[in-house]
Short mmCIF file of C-alpha atoms in Angstrom, two decimals:
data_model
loop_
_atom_site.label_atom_id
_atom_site.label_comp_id
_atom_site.label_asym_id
_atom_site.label_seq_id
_atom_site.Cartn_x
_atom_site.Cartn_y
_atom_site.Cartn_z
CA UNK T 1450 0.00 0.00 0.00
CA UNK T 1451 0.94 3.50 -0.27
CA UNK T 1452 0.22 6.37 1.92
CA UNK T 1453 1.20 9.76 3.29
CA UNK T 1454 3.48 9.38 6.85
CA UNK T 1455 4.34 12.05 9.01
CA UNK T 1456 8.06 11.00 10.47
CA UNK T 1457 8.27 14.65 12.13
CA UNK T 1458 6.44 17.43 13.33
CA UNK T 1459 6.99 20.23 11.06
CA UNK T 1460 6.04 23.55 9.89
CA UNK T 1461 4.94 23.47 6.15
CA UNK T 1462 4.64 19.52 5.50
CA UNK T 1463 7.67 19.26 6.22
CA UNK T 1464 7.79 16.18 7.70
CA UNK T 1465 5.43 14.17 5.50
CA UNK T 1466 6.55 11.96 2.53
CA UNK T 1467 5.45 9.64 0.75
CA UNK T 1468 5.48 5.66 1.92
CA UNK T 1469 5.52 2.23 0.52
CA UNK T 1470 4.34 -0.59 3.09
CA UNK T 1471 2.85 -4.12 3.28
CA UNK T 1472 -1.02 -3.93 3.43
CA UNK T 1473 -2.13 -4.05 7.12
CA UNK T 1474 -4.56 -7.33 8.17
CA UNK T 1475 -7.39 -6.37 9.92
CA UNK T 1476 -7.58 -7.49 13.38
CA UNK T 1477 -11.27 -8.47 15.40
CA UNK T 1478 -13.53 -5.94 14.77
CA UNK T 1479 -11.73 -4.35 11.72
CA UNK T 1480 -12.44 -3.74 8.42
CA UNK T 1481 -9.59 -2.94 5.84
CA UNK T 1482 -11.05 -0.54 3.39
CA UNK T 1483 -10.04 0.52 -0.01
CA UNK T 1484 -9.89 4.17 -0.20
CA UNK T 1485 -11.81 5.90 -2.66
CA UNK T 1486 -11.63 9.44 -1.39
CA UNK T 1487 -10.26 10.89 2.30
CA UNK T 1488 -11.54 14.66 2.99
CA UNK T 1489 -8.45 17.33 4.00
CA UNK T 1490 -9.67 18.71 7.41
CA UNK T 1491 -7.93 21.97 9.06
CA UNK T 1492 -7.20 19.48 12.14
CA UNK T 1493 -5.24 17.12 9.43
CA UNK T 1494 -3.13 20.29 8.72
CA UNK T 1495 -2.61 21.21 12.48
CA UNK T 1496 -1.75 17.29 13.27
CA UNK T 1497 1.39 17.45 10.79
CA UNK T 1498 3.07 20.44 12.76
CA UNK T 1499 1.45 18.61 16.10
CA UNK T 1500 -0.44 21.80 17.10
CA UNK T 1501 -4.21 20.04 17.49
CA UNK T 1502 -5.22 18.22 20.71
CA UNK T 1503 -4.81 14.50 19.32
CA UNK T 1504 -1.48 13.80 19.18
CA UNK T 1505 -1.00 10.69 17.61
CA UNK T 1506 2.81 8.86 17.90
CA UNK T 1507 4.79 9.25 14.94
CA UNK T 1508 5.23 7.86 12.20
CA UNK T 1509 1.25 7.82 11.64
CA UNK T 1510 -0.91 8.24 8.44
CA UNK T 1511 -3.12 11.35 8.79
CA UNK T 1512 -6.40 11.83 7.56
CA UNK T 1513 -9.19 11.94 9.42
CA UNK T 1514 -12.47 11.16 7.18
CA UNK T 1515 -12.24 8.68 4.21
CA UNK T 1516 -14.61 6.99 2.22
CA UNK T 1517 -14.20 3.63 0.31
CA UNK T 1518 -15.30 0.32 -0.43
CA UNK T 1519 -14.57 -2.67 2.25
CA UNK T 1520 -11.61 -5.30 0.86
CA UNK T 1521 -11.64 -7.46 3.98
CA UNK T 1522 -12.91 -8.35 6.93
CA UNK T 1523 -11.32 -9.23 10.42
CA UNK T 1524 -12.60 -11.64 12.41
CA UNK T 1525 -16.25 -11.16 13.74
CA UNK T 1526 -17.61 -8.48 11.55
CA UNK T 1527 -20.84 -9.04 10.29
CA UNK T 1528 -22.56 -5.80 9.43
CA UNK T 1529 -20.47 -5.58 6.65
CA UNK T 1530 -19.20 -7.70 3.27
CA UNK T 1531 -16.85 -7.22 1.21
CA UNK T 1532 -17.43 -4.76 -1.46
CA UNK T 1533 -19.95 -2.69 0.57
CA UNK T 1534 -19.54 1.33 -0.31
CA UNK T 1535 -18.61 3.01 3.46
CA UNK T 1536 -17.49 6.20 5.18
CA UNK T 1537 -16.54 6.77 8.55
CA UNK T 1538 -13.02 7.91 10.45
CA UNK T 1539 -9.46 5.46 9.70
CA UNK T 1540 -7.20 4.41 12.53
CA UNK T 1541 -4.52 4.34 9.90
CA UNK T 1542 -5.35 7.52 8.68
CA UNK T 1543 -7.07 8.27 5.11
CA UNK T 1544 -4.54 9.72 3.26
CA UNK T 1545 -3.48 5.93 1.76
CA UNK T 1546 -5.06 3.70 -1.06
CA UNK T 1547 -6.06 1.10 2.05
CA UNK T 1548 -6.97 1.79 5.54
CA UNK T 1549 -7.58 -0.17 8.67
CA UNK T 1550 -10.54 0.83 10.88
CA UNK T 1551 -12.75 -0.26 13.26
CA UNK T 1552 -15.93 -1.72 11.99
CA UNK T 1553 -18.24 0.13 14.45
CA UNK T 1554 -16.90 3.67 13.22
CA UNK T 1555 -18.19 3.05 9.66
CA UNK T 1556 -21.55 3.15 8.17
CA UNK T 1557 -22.59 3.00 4.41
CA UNK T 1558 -22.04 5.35 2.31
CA UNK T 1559 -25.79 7.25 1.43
CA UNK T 1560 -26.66 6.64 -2.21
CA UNK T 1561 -27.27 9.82 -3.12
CA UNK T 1562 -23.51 10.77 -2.42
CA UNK T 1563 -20.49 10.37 -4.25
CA UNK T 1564 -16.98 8.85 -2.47
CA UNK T 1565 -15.87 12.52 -2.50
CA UNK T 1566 -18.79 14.06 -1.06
CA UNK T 1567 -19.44 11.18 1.79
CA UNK T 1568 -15.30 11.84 2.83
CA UNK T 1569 -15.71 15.57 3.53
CA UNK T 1570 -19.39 14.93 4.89
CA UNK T 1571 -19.26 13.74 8.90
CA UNK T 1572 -16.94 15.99 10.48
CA UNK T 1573 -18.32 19.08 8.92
CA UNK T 1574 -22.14 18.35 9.48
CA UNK T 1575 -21.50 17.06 13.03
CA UNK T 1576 -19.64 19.54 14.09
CA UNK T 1577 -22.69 22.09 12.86
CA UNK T 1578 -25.59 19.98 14.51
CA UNK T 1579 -23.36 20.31 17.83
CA UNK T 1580 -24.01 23.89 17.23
CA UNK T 1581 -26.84 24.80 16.03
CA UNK T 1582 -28.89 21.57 17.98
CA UNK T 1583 -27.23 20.93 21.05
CA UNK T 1584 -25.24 23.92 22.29
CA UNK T 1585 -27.39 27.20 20.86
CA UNK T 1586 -31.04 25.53 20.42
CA UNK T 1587 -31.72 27.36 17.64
CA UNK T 1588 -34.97 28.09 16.91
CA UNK T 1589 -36.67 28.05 13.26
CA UNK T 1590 -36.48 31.74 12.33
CA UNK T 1591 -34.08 33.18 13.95
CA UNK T 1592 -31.03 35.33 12.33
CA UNK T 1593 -27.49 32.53 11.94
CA UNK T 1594 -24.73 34.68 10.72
CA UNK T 1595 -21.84 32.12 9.60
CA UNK T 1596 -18.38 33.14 9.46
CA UNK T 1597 -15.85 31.21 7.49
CA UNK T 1598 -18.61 30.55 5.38
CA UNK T 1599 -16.51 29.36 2.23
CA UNK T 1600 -15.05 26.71 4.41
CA UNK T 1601 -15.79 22.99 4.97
CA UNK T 1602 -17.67 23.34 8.54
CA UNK T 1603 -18.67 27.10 7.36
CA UNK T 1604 -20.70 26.09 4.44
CA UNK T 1605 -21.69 22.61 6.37
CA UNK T 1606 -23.54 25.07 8.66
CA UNK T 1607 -24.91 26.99 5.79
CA UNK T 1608 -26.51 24.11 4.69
CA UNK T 1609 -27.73 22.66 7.83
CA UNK T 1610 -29.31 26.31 9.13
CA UNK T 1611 -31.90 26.99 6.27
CA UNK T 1612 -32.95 23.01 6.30
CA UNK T 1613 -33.47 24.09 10.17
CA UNK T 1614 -35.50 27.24 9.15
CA UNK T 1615 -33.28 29.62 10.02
CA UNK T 1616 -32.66 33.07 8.20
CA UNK T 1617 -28.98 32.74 7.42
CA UNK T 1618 -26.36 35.78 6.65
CA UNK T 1619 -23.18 33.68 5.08
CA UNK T 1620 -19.94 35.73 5.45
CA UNK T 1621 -16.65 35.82 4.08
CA UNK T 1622 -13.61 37.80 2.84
CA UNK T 1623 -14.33 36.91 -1.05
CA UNK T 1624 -16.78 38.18 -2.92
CA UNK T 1625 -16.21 35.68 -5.74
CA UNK T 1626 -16.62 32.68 -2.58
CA UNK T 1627 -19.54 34.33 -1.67
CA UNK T 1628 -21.27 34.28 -5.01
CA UNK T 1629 -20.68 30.82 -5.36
CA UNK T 1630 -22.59 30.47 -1.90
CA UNK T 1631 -25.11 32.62 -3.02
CA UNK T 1632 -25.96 30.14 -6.33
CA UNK T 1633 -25.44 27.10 -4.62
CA UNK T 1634 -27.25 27.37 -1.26
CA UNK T 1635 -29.17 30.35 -1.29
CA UNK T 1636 -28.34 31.67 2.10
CA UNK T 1637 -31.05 34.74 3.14
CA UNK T 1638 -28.25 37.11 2.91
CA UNK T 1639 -24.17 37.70 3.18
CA UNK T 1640 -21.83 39.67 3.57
CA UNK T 1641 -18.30 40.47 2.92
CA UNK T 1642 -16.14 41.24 6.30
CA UNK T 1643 -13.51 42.70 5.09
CA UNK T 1644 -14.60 45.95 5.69
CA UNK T 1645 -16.34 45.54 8.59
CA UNK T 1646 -19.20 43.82 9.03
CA UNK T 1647 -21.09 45.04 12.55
CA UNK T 1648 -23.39 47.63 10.42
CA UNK T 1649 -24.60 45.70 7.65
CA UNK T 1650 -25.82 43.00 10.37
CA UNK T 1651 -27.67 45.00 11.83
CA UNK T 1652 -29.15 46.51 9.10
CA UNK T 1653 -30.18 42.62 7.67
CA UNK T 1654 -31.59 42.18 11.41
CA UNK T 1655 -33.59 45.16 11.99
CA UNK T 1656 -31.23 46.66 14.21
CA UNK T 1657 -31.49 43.77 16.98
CA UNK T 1658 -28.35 41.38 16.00
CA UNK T 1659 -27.95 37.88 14.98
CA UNK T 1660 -29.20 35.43 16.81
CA UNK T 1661 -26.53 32.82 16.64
CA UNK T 1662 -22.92 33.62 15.44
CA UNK T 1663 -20.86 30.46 13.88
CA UNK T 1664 -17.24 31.37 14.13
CA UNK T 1665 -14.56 29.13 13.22
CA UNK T 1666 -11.67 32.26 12.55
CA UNK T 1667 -11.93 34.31 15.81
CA UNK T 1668 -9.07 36.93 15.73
CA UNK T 1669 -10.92 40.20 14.63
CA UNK T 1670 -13.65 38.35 13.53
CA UNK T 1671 -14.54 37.44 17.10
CA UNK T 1672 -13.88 40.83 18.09
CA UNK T 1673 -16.70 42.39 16.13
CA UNK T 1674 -19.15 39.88 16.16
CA UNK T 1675 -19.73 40.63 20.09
CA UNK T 1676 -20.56 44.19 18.53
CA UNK T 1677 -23.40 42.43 16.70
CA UNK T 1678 -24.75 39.90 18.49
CA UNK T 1679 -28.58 39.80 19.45
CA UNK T 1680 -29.83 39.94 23.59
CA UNK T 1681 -30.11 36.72 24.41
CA UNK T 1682 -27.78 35.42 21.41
CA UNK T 1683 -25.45 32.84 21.28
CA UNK T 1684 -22.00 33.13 20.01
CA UNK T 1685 -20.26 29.76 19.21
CA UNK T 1686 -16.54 29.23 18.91
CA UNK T 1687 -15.92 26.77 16.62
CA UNK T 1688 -11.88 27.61 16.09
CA UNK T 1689 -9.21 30.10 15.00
CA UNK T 1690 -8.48 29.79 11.30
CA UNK T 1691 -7.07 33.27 11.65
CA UNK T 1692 -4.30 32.45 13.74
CA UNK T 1693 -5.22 34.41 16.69
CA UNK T 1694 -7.31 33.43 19.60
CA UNK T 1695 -9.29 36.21 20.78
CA UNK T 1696 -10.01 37.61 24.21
CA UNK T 1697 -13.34 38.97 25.51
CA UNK T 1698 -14.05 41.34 28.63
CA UNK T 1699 -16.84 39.70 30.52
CA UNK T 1700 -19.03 42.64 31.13
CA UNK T 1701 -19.93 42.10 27.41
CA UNK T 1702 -21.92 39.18 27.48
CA UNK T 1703 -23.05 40.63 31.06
CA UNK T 1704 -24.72 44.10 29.47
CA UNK T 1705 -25.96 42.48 26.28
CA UNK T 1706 -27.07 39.45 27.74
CA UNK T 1707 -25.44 36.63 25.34
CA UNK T 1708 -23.18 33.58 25.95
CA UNK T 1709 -20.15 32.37 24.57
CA UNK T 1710 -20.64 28.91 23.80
CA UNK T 1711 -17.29 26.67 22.98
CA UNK T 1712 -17.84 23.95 19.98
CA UNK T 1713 -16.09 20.56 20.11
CA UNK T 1714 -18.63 17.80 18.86
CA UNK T 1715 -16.12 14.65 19.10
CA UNK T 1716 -15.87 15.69 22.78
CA UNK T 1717 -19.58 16.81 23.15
CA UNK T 1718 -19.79 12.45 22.13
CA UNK T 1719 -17.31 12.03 24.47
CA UNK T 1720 -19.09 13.39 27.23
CA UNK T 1721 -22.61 12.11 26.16
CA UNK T 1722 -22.30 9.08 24.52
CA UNK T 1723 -25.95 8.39 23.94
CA UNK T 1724 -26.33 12.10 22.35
CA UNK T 1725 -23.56 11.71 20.38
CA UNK T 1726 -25.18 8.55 18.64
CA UNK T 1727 -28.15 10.33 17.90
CA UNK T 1728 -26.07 13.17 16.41
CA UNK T 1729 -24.72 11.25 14.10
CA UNK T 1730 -27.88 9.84 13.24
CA UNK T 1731 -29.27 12.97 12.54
CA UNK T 1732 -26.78 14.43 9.99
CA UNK T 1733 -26.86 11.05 7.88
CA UNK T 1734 -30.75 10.26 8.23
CA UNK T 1735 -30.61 14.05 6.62
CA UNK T 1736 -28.15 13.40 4.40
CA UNK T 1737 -30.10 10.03 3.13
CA UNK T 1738 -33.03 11.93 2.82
CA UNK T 1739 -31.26 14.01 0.41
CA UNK T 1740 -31.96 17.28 2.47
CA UNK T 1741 -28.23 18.09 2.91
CA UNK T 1742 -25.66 18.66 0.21
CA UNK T 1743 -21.93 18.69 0.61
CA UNK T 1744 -19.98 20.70 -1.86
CA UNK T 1745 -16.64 19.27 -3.00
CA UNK T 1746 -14.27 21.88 -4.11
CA UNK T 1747 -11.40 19.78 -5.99
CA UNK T 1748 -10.41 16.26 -6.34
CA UNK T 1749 -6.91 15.56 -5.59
CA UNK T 1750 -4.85 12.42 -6.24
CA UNK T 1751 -2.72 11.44 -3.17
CA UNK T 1752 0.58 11.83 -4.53
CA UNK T 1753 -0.72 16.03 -5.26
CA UNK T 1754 -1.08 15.88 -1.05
CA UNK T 1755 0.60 18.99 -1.06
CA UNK T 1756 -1.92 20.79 -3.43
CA UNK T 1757 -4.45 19.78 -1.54
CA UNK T 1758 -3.20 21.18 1.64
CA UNK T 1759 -2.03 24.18 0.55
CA UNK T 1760 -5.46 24.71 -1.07
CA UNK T 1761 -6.84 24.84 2.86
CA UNK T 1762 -4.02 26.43 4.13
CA UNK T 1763 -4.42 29.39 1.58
CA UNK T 1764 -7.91 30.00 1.99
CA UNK T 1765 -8.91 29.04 -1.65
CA UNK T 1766 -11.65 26.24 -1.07
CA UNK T 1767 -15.20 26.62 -1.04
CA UNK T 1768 -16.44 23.34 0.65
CA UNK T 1769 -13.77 20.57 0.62
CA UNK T 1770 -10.60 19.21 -0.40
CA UNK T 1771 -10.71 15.99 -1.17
CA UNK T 1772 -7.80 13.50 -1.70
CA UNK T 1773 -8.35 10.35 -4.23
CA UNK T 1774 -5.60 7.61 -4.26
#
């Protein structure tokens, strides 16, 4: 097999190359799958200069999300045969032509979805139901302004707010991203932060805020959204594309009544294992249903890894990057 290790922790990919290895067996419980596409995650970035909170011992194969069809089967699996179309998470990570896994952290792939849109599918959508569902409650109607909107869990949330009834204000730094969003998922409004955003919001709001604010960047992002934030509104911190991580003084959320609400939905399952299940559940009975769509930016072949990295890293995707061995 042949896959992408990481031998060192490094700034700029360093430490990745490209590895030839015998094909792993699966063990009880496992299920070797054939890769057909693994989605490039912002974590999967962070991981290679070990600066996200799993730290896996080196060497290891990142990539987080993959989808595939199943080659073999270790001992004791029965949900699946061989040449069954899943998704789900690799232990030996995704960015490889074969992965091990775990049995129980697949599930078929929905019909409606190709191997490129299934890969970049879970994490996003999950991480939005956390969100919207669990931590703000949001309530059909209300104002969702999402930040980072171009991005894989920005535009996941897009998606997942107006099939929850919400009025939704997508926002990003590109006009030409933002057009695309516009076409493609018909948000209610958006809005282009680079030159401030605080006004405009209130102006699509009526003067009151938004409701709930999605932020994956923080920095100045952050910074102005608790300028624009509704009484009684939610801000959710999802992470800190921008590089910094922001501050707040807590007499803001004191005098205009909102809370800052932190994001992690692999932990939120963690924590609350019978929730998490029905999280999941959620986001691919939806997705089944045909009520969500993933957008898949570029298709990559695994020896262009670096492409499709730097395509994240530089801010040019709208929706994912996906890697096909």
């Amino acid at each position: 097999m042949r896959a992408l290790m990481v031998e060192e922790l490094a700034p700029d990919y360093a430490g990745c190359v490209m590895r030839e290895f015998p094909t792993p067996e699966p063990k009880p419980g496992e299920v070797l799958v054939e890769v057909r596409a693994a989605a490039v995650n912002f974590p999967d970035l962070l991981q290679t200069r070990g600066e996200y909170q799993h730290k896996p011992p080196l060497p290891f194969i990142p990539g987080l999300e993959m989808s595939g069809v199943v080659a073999r089967l270790g001992e004791g699996v029965e949900q699946f045969k061989v040449g069954d179309a899943v998704v789900g998470g690799a232990r030996f990570g995704g960015f490889s032509d074969m992965a091990v896994t775990f049995a129980a952290g697949l599930r078929r792939k929905p019909e409606a979805f190709s191997f490129a849109q299934a890969a970049g599918f879970g994490a996003a959508y999950l991480t939005a139901y956390v969100s919207l569902v669990r931590r703000a409650e949001v309530e059909p109607g209300e104002w969702v302004l999402v930040h980072g909107a171009a991005g894989g869990v920005g535009l996941a949330c897009v998606d997942l707010a107006k099939v929850l009834g919400c009025r939704v204000i997508a926002a990003s730094a590109s006009d030409a991203k933002l057009k695309v969003i516009e076409d493609e998922y018909a948000p209610d409004a958006t809005v282009n932060v680079s030159g401030g955003f605080r006004e405009r919001v209130k102006e699509l709001t009526g003067g009151r805020g938004a409701d709930v604010i999605y932020d994956p960047v923080g920095g100045d992002v952050f910074d102005e959204s608790v300028r624009c934030i509704a009484f009684n509104g939610r801000l959710l911190v999802i992470g800190f594309t921008s590089g910094r991580i922001p501050t707040i003084s807590v007499n803001m959320p004191l005098i205009k009544g909102f809370s800052v609400m932190g994001v992690r939905a692999g932990e939120y399952g963690r924590q609350f294992p019978e929730r998490g299940r029905e999280n999941a559940a959620a986001i691919w009975r939806m997705a089944s249903e045909g009520k969500l769509k993933p957008r898949v930016y570029k298709e990559y072949a695994l020896d262009d890894w670096r492409a499709a990295f730097d395509s994240l890293a530089e801010r040019q995707v709208v929706g994912k990057s996906v890697i096909v061995p």
